[in-house]
Tab-separated table of C-alpha atoms in Angstrom:
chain	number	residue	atom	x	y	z
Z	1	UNK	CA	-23.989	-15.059	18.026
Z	2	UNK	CA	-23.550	-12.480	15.410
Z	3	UNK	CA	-19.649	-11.902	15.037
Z	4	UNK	CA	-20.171	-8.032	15.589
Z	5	UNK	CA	-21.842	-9.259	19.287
Z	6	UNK	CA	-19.176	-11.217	19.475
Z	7	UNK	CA	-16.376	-8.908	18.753
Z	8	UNK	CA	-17.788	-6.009	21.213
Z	9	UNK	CA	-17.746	-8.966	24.018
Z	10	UNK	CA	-14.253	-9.741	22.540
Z	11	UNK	CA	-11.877	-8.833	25.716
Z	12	UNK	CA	-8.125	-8.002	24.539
Z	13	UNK	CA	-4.522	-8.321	26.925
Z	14	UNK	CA	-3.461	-5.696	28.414
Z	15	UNK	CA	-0.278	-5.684	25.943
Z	16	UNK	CA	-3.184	-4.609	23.260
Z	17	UNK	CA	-5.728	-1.442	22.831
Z	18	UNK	CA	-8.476	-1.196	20.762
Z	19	UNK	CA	-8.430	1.196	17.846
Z	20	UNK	CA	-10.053	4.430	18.422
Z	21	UNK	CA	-8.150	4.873	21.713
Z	22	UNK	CA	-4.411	4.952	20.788
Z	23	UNK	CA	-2.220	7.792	22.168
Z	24	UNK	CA	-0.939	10.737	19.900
Z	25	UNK	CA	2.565	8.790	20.091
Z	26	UNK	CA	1.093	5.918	18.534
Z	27	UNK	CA	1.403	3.797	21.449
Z	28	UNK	CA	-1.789	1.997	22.481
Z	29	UNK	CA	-3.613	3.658	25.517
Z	30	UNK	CA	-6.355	0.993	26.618
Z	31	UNK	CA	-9.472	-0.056	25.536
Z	32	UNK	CA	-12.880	1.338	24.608
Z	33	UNK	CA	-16.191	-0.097	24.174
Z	34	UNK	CA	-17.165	0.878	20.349
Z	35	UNK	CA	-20.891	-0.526	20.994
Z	36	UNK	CA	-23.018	2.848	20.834
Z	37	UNK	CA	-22.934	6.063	18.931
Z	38	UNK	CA	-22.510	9.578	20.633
Z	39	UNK	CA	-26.708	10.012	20.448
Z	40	UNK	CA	-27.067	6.072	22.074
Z	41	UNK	CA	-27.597	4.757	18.749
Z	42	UNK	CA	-26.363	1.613	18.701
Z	43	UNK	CA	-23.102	0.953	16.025
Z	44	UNK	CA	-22.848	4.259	15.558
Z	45	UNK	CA	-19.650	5.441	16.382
Z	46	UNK	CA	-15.703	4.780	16.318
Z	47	UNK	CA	-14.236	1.747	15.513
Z	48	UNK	CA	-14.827	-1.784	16.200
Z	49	UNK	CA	-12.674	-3.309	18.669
Z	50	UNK	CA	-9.610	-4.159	16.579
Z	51	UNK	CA	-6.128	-5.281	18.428
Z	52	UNK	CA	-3.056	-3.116	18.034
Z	53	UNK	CA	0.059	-4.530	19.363
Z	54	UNK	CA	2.076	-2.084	21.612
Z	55	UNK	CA	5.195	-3.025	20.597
Z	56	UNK	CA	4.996	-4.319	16.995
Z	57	UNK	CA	8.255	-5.565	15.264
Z	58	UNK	CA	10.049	-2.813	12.991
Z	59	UNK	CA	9.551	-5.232	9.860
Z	60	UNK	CA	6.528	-5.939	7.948
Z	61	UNK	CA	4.475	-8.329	10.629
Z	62	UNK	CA	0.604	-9.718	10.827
Z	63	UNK	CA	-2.184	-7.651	12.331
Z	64	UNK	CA	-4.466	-8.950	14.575
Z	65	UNK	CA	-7.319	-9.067	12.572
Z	66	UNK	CA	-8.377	-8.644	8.270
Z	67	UNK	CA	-10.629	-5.503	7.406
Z	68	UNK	CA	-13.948	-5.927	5.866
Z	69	UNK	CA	-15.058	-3.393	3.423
Z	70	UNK	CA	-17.834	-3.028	0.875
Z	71	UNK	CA	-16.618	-2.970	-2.682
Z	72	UNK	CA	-18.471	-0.388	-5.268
Z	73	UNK	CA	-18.301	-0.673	-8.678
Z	74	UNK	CA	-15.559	0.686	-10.631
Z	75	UNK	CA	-16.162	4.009	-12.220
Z	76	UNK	CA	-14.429	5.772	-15.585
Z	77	UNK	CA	-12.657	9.309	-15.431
Z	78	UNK	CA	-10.950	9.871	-18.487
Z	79	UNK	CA	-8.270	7.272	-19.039
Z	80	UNK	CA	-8.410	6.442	-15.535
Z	81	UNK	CA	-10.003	3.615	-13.820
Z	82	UNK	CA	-11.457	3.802	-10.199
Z	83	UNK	CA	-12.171	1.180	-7.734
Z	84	UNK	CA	-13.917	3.063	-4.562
Z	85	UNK	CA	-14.522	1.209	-1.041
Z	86	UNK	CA	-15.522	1.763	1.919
Z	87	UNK	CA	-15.143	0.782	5.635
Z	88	UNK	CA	-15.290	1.724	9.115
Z	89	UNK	CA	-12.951	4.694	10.464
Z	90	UNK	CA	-9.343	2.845	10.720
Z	91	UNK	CA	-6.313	3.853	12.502
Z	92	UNK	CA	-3.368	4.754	10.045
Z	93	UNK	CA	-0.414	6.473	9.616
Z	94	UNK	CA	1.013	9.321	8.420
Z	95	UNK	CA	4.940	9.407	7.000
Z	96	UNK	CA	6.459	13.005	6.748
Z	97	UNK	CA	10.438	12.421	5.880
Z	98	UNK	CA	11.489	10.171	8.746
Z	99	UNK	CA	8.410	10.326	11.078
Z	100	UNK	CA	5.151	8.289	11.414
Z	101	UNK	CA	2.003	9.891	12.742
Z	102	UNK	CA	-1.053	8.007	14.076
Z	103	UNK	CA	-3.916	9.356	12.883
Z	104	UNK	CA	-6.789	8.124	15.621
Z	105	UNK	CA	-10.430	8.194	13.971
Z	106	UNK	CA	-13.009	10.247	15.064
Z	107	UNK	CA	-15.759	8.990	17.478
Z	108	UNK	CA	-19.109	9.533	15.944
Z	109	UNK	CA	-20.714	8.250	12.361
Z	110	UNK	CA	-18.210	8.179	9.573
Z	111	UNK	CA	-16.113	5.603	7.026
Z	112	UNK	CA	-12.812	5.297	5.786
Z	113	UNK	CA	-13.031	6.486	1.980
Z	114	UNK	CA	-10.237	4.414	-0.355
Z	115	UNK	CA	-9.693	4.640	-4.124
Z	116	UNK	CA	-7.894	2.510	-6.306
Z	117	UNK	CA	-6.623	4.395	-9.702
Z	118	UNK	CA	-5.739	1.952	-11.825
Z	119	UNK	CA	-5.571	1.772	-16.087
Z	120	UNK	CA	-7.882	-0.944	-17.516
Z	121	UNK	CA	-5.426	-1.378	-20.624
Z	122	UNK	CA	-2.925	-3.095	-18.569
Z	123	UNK	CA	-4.483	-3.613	-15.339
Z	124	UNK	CA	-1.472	-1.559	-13.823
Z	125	UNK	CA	-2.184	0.623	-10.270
Z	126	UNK	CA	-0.772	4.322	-11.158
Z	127	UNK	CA	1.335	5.315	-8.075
Z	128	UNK	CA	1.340	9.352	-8.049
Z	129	UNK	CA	-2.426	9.566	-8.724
Z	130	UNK	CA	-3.722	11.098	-5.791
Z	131	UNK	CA	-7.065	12.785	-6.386
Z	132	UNK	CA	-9.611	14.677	-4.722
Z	133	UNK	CA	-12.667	14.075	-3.221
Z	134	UNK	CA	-15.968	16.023	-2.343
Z	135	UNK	CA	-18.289	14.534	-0.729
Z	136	UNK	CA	-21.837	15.922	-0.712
Z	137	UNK	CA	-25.278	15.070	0.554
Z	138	UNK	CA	-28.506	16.104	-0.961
Z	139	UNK	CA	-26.581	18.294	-2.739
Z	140	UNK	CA	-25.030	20.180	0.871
Z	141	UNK	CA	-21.092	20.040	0.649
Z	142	UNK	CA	-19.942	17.443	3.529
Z	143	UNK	CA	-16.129	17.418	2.843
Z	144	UNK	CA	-13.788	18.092	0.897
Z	145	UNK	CA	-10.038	16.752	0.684
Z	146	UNK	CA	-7.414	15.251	-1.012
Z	147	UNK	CA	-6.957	11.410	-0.277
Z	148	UNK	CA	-3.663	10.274	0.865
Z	149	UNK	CA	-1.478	7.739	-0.967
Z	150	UNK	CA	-1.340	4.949	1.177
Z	151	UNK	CA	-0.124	1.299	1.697
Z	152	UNK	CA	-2.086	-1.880	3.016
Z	153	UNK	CA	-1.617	-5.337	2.496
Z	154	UNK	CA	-4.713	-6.131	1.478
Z	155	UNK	CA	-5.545	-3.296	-0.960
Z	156	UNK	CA	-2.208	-2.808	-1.533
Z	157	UNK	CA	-1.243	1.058	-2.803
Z	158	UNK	CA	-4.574	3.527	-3.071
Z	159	UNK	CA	-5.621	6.710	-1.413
Z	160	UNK	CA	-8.010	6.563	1.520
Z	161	UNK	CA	-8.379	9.087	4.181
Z	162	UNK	CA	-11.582	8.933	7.369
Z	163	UNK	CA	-14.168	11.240	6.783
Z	164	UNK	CA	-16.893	12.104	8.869
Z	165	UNK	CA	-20.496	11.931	7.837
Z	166	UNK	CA	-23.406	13.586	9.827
Z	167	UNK	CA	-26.341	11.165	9.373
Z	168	UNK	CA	-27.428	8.246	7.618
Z	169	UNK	CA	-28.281	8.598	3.694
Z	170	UNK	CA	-27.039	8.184	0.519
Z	171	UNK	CA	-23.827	10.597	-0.617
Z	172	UNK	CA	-22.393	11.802	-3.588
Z	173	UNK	CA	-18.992	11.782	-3.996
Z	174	UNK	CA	-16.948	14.128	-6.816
Z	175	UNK	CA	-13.492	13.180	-7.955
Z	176	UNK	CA	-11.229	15.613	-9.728
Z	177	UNK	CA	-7.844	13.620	-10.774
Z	178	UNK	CA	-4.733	16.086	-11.706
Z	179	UNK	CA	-2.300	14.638	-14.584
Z	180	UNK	CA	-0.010	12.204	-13.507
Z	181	UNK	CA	3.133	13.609	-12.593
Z	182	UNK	CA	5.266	10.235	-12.922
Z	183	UNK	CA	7.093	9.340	-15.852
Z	184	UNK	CA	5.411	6.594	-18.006
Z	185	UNK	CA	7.012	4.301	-20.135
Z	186	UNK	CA	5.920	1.454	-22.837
Z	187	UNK	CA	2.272	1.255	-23.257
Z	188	UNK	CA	1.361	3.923	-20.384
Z	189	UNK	CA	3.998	6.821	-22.323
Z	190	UNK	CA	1.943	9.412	-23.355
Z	191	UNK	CA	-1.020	8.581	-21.598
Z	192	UNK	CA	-2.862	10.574	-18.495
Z	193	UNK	CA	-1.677	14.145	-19.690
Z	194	UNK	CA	-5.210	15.399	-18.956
Z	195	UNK	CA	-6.668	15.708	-15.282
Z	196	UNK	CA	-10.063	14.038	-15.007
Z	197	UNK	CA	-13.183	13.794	-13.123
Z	198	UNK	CA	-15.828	11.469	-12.078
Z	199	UNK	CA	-18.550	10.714	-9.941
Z	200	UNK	CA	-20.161	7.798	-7.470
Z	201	UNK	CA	-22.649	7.184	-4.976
Z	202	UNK	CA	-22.271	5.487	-1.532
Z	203	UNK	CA	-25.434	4.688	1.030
Z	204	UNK	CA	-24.450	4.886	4.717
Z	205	UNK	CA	-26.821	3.027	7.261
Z	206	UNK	CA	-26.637	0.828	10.270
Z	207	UNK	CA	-26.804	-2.094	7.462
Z	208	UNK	CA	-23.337	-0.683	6.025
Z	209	UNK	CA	-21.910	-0.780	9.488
Z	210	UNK	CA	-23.431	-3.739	10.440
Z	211	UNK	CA	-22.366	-5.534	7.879
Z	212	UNK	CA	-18.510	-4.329	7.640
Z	213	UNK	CA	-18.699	-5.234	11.544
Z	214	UNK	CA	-19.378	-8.598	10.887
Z	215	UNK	CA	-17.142	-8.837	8.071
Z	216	UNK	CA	-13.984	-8.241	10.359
Z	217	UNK	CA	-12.237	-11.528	10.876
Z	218	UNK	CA	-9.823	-12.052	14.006
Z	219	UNK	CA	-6.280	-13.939	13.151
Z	220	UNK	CA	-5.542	-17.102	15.806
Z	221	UNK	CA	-4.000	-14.153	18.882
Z	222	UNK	CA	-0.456	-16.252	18.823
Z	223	UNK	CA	0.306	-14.647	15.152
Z	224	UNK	CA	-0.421	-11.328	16.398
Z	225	UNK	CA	2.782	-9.661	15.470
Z	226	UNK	CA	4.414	-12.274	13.620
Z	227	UNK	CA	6.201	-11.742	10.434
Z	228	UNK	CA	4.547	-11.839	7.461
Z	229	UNK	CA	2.078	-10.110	5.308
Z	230	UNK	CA	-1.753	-10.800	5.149
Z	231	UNK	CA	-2.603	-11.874	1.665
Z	232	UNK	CA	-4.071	-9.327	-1.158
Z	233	UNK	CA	-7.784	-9.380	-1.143
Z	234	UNK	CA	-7.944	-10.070	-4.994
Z	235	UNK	CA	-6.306	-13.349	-4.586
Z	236	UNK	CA	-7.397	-15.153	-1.111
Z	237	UNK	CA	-7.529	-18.088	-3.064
Z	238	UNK	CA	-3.333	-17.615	-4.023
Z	239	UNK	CA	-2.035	-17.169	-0.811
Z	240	UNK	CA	-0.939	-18.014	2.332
Z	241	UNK	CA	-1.499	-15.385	5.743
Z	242	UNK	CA	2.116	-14.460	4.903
Z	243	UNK	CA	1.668	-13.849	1.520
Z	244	UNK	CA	3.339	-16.937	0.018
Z	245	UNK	CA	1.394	-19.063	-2.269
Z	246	UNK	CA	-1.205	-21.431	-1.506
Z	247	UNK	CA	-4.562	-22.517	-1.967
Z	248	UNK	CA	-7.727	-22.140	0.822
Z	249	UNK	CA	-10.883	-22.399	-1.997
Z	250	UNK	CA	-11.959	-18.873	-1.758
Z	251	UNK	CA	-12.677	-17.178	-5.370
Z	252	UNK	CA	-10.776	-14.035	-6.654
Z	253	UNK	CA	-13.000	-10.963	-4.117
Z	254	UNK	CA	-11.941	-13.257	-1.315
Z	255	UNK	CA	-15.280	-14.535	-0.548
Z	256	UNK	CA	-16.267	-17.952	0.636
Z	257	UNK	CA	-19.626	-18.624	-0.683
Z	258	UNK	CA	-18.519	-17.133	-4.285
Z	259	UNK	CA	-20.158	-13.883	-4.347
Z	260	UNK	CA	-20.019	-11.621	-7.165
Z	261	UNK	CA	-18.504	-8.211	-5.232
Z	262	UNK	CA	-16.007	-6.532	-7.754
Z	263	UNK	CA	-12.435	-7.640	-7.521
Z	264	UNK	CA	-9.754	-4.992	-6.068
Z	265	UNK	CA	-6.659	-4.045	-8.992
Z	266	UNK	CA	-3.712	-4.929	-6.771
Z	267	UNK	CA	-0.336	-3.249	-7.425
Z	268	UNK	CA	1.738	-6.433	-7.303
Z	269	UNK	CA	4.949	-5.670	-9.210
Z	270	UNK	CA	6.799	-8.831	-11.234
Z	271	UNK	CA	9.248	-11.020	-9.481
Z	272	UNK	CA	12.947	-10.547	-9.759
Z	273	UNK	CA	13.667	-13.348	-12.547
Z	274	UNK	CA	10.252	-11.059	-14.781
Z	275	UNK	CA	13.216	-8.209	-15.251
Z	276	UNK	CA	15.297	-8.108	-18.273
Z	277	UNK	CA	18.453	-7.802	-18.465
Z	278	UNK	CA	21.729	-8.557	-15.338
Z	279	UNK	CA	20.635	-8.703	-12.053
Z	280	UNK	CA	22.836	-7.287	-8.918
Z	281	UNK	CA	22.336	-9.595	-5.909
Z	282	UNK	CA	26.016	-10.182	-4.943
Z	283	UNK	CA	25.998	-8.163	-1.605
Z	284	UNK	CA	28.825	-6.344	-0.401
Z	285	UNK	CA	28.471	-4.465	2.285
Z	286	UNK	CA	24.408	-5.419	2.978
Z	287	UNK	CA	22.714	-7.981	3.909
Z	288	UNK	CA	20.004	-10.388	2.296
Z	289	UNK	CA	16.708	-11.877	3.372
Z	290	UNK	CA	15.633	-15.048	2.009
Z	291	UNK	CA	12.054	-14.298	3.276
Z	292	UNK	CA	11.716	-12.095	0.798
Z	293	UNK	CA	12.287	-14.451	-1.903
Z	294	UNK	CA	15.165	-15.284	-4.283
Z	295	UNK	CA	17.452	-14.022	-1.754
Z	296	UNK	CA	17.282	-10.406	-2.540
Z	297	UNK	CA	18.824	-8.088	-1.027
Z	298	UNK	CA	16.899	-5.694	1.833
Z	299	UNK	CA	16.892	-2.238	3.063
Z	300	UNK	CA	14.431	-1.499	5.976
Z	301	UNK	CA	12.546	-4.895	5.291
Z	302	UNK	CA	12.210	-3.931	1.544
Z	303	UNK	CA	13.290	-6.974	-0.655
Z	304	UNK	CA	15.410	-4.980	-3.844
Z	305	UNK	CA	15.526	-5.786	-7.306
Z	306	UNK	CA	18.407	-4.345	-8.921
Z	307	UNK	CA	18.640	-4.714	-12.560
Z	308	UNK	CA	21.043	-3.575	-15.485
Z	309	UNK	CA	19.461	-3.100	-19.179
Z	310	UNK	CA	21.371	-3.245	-21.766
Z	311	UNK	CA	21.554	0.097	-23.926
Z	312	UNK	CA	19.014	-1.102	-26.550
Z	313	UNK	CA	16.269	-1.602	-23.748
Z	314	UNK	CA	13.034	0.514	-24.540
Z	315	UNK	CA	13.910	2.164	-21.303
Z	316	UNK	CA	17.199	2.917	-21.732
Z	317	UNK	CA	18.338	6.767	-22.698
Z	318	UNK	CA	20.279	6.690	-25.789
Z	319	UNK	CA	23.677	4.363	-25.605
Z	320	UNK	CA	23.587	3.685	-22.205
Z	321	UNK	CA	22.133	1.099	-20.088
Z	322	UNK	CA	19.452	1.668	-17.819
Z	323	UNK	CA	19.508	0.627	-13.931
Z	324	UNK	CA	16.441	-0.772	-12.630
Z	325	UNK	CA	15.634	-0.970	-9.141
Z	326	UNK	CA	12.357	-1.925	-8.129
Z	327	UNK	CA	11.874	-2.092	-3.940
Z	328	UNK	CA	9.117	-3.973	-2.693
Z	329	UNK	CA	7.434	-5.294	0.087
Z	330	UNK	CA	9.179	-8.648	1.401
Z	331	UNK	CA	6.103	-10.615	0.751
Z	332	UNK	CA	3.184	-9.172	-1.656
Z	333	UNK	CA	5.607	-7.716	-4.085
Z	334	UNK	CA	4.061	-4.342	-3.341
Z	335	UNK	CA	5.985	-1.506	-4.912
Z	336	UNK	CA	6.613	1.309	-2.490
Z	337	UNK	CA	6.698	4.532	-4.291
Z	338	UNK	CA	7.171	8.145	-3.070
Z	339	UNK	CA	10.507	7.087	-1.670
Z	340	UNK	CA	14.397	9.473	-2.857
Z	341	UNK	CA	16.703	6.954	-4.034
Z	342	UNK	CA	20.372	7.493	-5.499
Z	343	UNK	CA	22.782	5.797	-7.574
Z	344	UNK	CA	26.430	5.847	-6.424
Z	345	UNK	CA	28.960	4.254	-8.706
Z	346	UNK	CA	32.358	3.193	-7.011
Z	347	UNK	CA	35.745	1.828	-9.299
Z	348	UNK	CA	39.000	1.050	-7.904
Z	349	UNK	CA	37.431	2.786	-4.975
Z	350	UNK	CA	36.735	5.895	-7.088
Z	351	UNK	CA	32.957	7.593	-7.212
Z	352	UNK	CA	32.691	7.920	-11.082
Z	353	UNK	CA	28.607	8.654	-10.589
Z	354	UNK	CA	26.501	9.796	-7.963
Z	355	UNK	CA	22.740	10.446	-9.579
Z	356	UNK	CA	19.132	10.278	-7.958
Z	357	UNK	CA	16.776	7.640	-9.682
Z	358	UNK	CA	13.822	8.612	-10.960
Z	359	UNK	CA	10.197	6.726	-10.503
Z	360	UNK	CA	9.004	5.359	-13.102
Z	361	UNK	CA	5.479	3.280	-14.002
Z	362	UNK	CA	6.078	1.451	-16.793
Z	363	UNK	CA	3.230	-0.859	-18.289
Z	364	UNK	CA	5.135	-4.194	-18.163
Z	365	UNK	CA	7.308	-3.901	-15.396
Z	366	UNK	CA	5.210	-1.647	-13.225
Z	367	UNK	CA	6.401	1.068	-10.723
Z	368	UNK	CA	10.073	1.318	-9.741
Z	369	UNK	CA	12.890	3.848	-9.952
Z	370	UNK	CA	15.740	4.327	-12.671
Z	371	UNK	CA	18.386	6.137	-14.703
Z	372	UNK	CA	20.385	5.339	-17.703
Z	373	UNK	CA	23.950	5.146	-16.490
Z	374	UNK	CA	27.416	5.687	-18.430
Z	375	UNK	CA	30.685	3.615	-18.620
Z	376	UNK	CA	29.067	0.837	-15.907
Z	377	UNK	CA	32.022	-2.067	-16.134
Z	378	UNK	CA	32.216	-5.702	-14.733
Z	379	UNK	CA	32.875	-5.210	-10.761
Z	380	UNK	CA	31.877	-2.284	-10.490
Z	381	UNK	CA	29.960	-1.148	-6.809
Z	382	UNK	CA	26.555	0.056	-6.968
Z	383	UNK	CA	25.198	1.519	-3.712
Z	384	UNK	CA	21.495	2.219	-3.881
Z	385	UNK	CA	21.060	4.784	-1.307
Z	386	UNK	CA	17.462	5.684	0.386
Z	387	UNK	CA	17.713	9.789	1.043
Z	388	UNK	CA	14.143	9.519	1.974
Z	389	UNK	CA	11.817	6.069	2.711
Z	390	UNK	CA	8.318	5.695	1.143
Z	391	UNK	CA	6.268	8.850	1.837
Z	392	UNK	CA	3.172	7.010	1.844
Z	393	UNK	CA	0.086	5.928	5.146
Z	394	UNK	CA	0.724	3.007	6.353
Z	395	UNK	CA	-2.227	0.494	7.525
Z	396	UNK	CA	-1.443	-2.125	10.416
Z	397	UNK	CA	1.469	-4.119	9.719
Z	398	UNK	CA	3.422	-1.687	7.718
Z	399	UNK	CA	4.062	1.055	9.729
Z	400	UNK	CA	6.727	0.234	11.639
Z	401	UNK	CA	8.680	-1.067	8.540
Z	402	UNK	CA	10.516	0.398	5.565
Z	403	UNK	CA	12.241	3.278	7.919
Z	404	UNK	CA	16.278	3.590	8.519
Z	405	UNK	CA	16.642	2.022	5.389
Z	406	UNK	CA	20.408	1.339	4.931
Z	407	UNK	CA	22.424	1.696	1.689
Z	408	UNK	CA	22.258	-1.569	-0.468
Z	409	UNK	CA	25.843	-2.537	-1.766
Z	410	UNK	CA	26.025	-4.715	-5.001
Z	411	UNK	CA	28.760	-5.093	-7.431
Z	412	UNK	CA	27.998	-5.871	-11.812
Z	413	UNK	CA	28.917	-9.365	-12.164
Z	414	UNK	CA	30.877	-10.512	-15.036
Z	415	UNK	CA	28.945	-11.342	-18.383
């Protein structure tokens, strides 16, 4: 039995719903049968029947199930490096300040559209590249839209949205990238100052949908929910289902019999010990989470590296040192960008400095958010405060985390 047969006959708890039929709230609503298209065609339409929990953990946790996609090849525009893919219509959500919104897809023919915008110099995802798309057929304008930024655990950070296609053929797809916004530092300063464009293909047929069907692949249903992280797709061979390292003999594109689809950039950011310079992990006030490794401190379910660099660091602004901190998911080490984070400086319970951190992609040390900081001294309290969490989508297990982030509390230990 094919595994798309098998997943339509697949029959869910009532404590689940199938994508494609969850409530405005967000809260699954039931079930629906995602075996025929709107005109009877069969594999048409929706979603396949993929388990949402109704009351998921507000932490990262597993999904039920790991999305298949179809991998293109990577594509030039400018300096920038593209990695498109494509799958069928997912569930996500939308972050505005404090609030999620489910975005349901669309009955009716149609794929979720994701880019990866990466720099082939270093390898290095570039958060704050969000471009946009127009997607044409036979030279007939289809849609047009900018993607949103968003945050999985298998692609990691990219820009995906669902878009709707009318029929079955092969589609053009323009990209127009602005400059990136972000400050750059080491080998990416000075770089992507100039918007760019490019241009790829994509055919849509019942083989496509067929085959990213079949693809799908259902976790054992007593992990549903646990924490943990599904592991990147570039590296199924490096780790475990909760993103720890291990070894299962896949290759890099996370396929068993060694095929040769392109590999995914992943936006995996350096552990804590990879950062120059004195760490902060003596809590004060906060708490730590040795599930995130090294027993960094957490904020929402974010592991937080916090590091000072001393004054002759390339990143630091003139005779100062620069503060470094780099929040990430608990397990992947994704960095989680879009987010308002300050600095506040306590001595003697006195504020001497109360600043907002700036974001930051840096070639080395990757995304993360900083400031060069004045007359810092041995104990010392610095509270990183979150005025705003990560505006980004969240996939399935991610979007109930990183949300009433506290204040992290840590004080500069002595040299």
């Amino acid at each position: 039995m094919h595994r798309r047969t098998l997943l339509r006959r697949t029959t869910l708890p009532a404590a689940l719903a199938l994508a494609g039929c969850t409530a405005p709230s967000g809260e699954p609503d039931g079930e629906a049968d995602a075996g025929g298209g709107s005109d009877g065609s069969e594999g048409v339409s929706g979603t396949p029947p993929i388990p949402m929990l109704e009351n998921p953990p507000e932490a990262v946790y597993l999904p039920g199930h790991r999305k298949s996609m179809r991998v293109l090849e990577p594509v030039d525009a400018g300096e920038y490096a593209l990695t498109p893919m494509l799958s069928y219509p997912h569930p996500f959500w939308i972050v505005t300040a404090n609030y999620r919104e489910f975005v349901e897809p669309a009955a009716g023919r149609g794929v979720h559209l994701m880019v990866v915008v990466w720099d082939r110099e270093t390898g290095r995802v570039l958060p704050g590249a969000e471009p946009r798309v127009t997607v044409s057929r036979d030279g007939r304008e289809i849609d047009s839209r900018a993607l949103w930024p968003m945050l999985s655990q298998e692609m990691g950070l990219h820009v995906g949205d669902n878009v709707d296609l009318p029929a079955d053929g092969t589609y053009t797809v323009d990209v127009e990238l602005p400059p990136l916004s972000i400050r750059r530092t080491g080998s990416l300063a000075g770089r992507f100052t100039d918007g760019a464009t490019t241009t790829f293909e994509f055919t849509y047929d019942q083989a496509f949908r067929e085959a990213v069907v079949e693809g799908i692949e259902l976790l054992d249903r007593d992990r549903w929910g646990q924490r943990g992280a599904l592991e990147p797709m570039v590296d199924r061979a490096g780790t475990d289902d909760d993103g720890r390292d291990a070894d299962d003999g896949r290759d890099a594109a996370g396929d068993e019999d060694g095929g040769t689809e392109p590999t995914i950039p992943y936006s995996r950011v350096p552990p804590a010990d990879a950062y120059p310079g004195t760490r902060l992990v003596e809590s004060v006030g906060g708490e730590t989470d040795d599930t995130a490794g090294d027993g960094l401190p957490t904020s929402g379910d974010a592991a937080v590296v916090v590091a000072l660099l001393e004054p002759e660091s390339r990143l630091a602004d003139g005779d100062d040192p620069y503060l470094l901190v780099s929040p990430r998911t608990p397990y992947n080490r994704v960095p989680l960008p879009n987010a308002s984070l300050r600095v506040v400086l306590e001595r003697d319970a006195r504020q001497v400095l109360d600043e907002r951190l700036e974001p930051v992609i840096d070639g080395e040390y990757g995304h993360h958010y900083g400031r060069s900081v004045s007359d810092v001294r041995e104990s010392d309290t610095v509270r990183i405060a979150v005025e705003s969490p990560p505006q980004t989508a969240r996939h399935q297990g991610y979007e109930t985390a990183f949300f009433g982030m506290e204040p992290v509390e840590l004080v500069v230990p002595s040299a």
